[in-house]
Amino acid sequence: MSSAKGNESAMKELFLSFHGRMSRSSFWLCAMLAWAAFVTLFVGMDGMFGHRATLLLYPPLFWVLLALMTKRLHDRNKRGAWILLVAIPIFGPLVLFTELGFLRGSMGDNRFGADPVESFPDYQTVR
């Protein structure tokens, strides 16, 4: 029973919290899971309750995506306010997409926490 509570707490921290850091691979995986859940729920709710009912799905989706993007920006040692780059037409979203999805996070600890990549070192790492 305590294991289930631990997993639930970890999922809340992963998808709902704006604190800490997130590696690129975790970001991509969690973002795809969030979108897959959204699409699945959208199709189900649209079929059962109509299109207007699907409007309830957008606030949680935006919250989860903002939390994931904020943690990914923290890994790059940038504040979450960088998300506002999407307001700059064309250039802003491209820069943000590059920052979030393709650039490595800062190596070692930064002001937002421990390096998520170093938390699980490669088994071949020699120190």
Coordinates of C-alpha atoms in Angstrom, one line a residue:
M1 CA 0.0 0.0 0.0
S2 CA 2.8 2.4 0.8
S3 CA 4.4 1.7 -2.5
A4 CA 1.3 2.8 -4.3
K5 CA 1.3 6.0 -2.4
G6 CA 4.9 6.5 -3.2
N7 CA 4.2 6.0 -6.9
E8 CA 1.2 8.4 -6.8
S9 CA 3.4 11.0 -5.1
A10 CA 6.1 10.6 -7.7
M11 CA 3.6 10.9 -10.5
K12 CA 2.2 14.1 -9.0
E13 CA 5.7 15.5 -8.6
L14 CA 6.6 14.5 -12.2
F15 CA 3.5 15.9 -14.0
L16 CA 2.1 18.6 -11.7
S17 CA 5.1 20.2 -9.9
F18 CA 7.0 23.2 -11.2
H19 CA 10.1 22.5 -9.1
G20 CA 13.2 20.6 -10.0
R21 CA 14.8 19.5 -13.2
M22 CA 14.0 17.1 -16.0
S23 CA 16.2 15.5 -18.6
R24 CA 15.4 15.7 -22.3
S25 CA 14.4 12.0 -22.6
S26 CA 12.1 12.3 -19.6
F27 CA 10.6 15.5 -21.0
W28 CA 9.9 13.9 -24.4
L29 CA 8.4 10.8 -22.8
C30 CA 6.2 12.7 -20.3
A31 CA 5.0 15.1 -23.0
M32 CA 4.0 12.3 -25.3
L33 CA 2.2 10.5 -22.5
A34 CA 0.4 13.7 -21.6
W35 CA -0.7 14.2 -25.2
A36 CA -1.7 10.6 -25.6
A37 CA -3.9 10.8 -22.5
F38 CA -5.4 14.0 -23.7
V39 CA -6.3 12.6 -27.1
T40 CA -7.7 9.4 -25.6
L41 CA -9.8 11.3 -23.1
F42 CA -10.9 13.8 -25.8
V43 CA -12.1 11.1 -28.2
G44 CA -13.9 9.3 -25.4
M45 CA -15.6 12.4 -23.9
D46 CA -16.5 13.8 -27.4
G47 CA -18.2 10.5 -28.2
M48 CA -20.1 10.2 -24.9
F49 CA -20.9 13.7 -23.9
G50 CA -20.3 15.9 -27.0
H51 CA -17.7 18.4 -28.1
R52 CA -18.4 21.0 -25.4
A53 CA -17.5 18.5 -22.6
T54 CA -14.0 18.2 -24.0
L55 CA -13.3 21.8 -22.9
L56 CA -12.7 20.4 -19.4
L57 CA -9.6 18.7 -20.6
Y58 CA -7.7 21.8 -21.7
P59 CA -6.8 23.3 -18.2
P60 CA -5.2 20.1 -16.9
L61 CA -3.3 19.6 -20.2
F62 CA -1.9 23.2 -20.1
W63 CA -1.0 22.7 -16.4
V64 CA 0.9 19.5 -17.1
L65 CA 2.7 20.9 -20.2
L66 CA 3.7 24.1 -18.3
A67 CA 5.0 22.0 -15.4
L68 CA 7.1 19.8 -17.8
M69 CA 8.4 22.8 -19.8
T70 CA 9.3 24.7 -16.6
K71 CA 11.3 21.7 -15.2
R72 CA 13.0 21.3 -18.6
L73 CA 14.0 25.0 -18.6
H74 CA 15.3 24.5 -15.1
D75 CA 17.5 21.8 -16.4
R76 CA 18.9 24.3 -18.9
N77 CA 19.5 26.7 -15.8
K78 CA 16.8 29.1 -17.1
R79 CA 13.7 30.4 -15.3
G80 CA 10.2 29.2 -16.2
A81 CA 9.4 32.6 -17.5
W82 CA 11.2 31.7 -20.7
I83 CA 7.9 30.0 -21.7
L84 CA 6.7 33.5 -22.5
L85 CA 8.9 33.3 -25.7
V86 CA 5.9 31.7 -27.4
A87 CA 4.4 35.2 -27.5
I88 CA 7.1 36.2 -30.1
P89 CA 5.8 35.1 -33.5
I90 CA 7.8 32.4 -35.3
F91 CA 11.2 33.1 -33.6
G92 CA 10.0 32.6 -30.0
P93 CA 8.4 29.1 -30.4
L94 CA 11.4 28.0 -32.4
V95 CA 13.9 29.0 -29.7
L96 CA 11.7 27.5 -27.0
F97 CA 11.3 24.2 -29.0
T98 CA 15.1 24.0 -29.4
E99 CA 15.8 24.8 -25.7
L100 CA 13.3 22.3 -24.5
G101 CA 13.8 19.4 -26.9
F102 CA 17.3 19.4 -28.3
L103 CA 19.8 21.1 -26.0
R104 CA 21.5 19.3 -23.1
G105 CA 20.8 20.6 -19.6
S106 CA 23.5 22.2 -17.6
M107 CA 26.0 19.8 -16.3
G108 CA 26.1 19.1 -12.5
D109 CA 24.0 20.8 -9.9
N110 CA 22.5 24.2 -10.6
R111 CA 20.2 26.6 -8.7
F112 CA 17.2 24.4 -9.5
G113 CA 18.6 21.1 -8.2
A114 CA 20.7 18.1 -9.0
D115 CA 21.6 17.0 -12.5
P116 CA 18.9 14.5 -13.5
V117 CA 21.3 12.7 -15.8
E118 CA 23.9 12.2 -13.1
S119 CA 21.2 10.8 -10.8
F120 CA 21.3 7.7 -12.9
P121 CA 24.9 7.4 -14.1
D122 CA 25.8 5.0 -16.9
Y123 CA 27.0 1.7 -15.6
Q124 CA 30.3 2.1 -17.6
T125 CA 31.1 5.5 -16.0
V126 CA 34.6 5.3 -14.4
R127 CA 35.4 7.8 -11.6

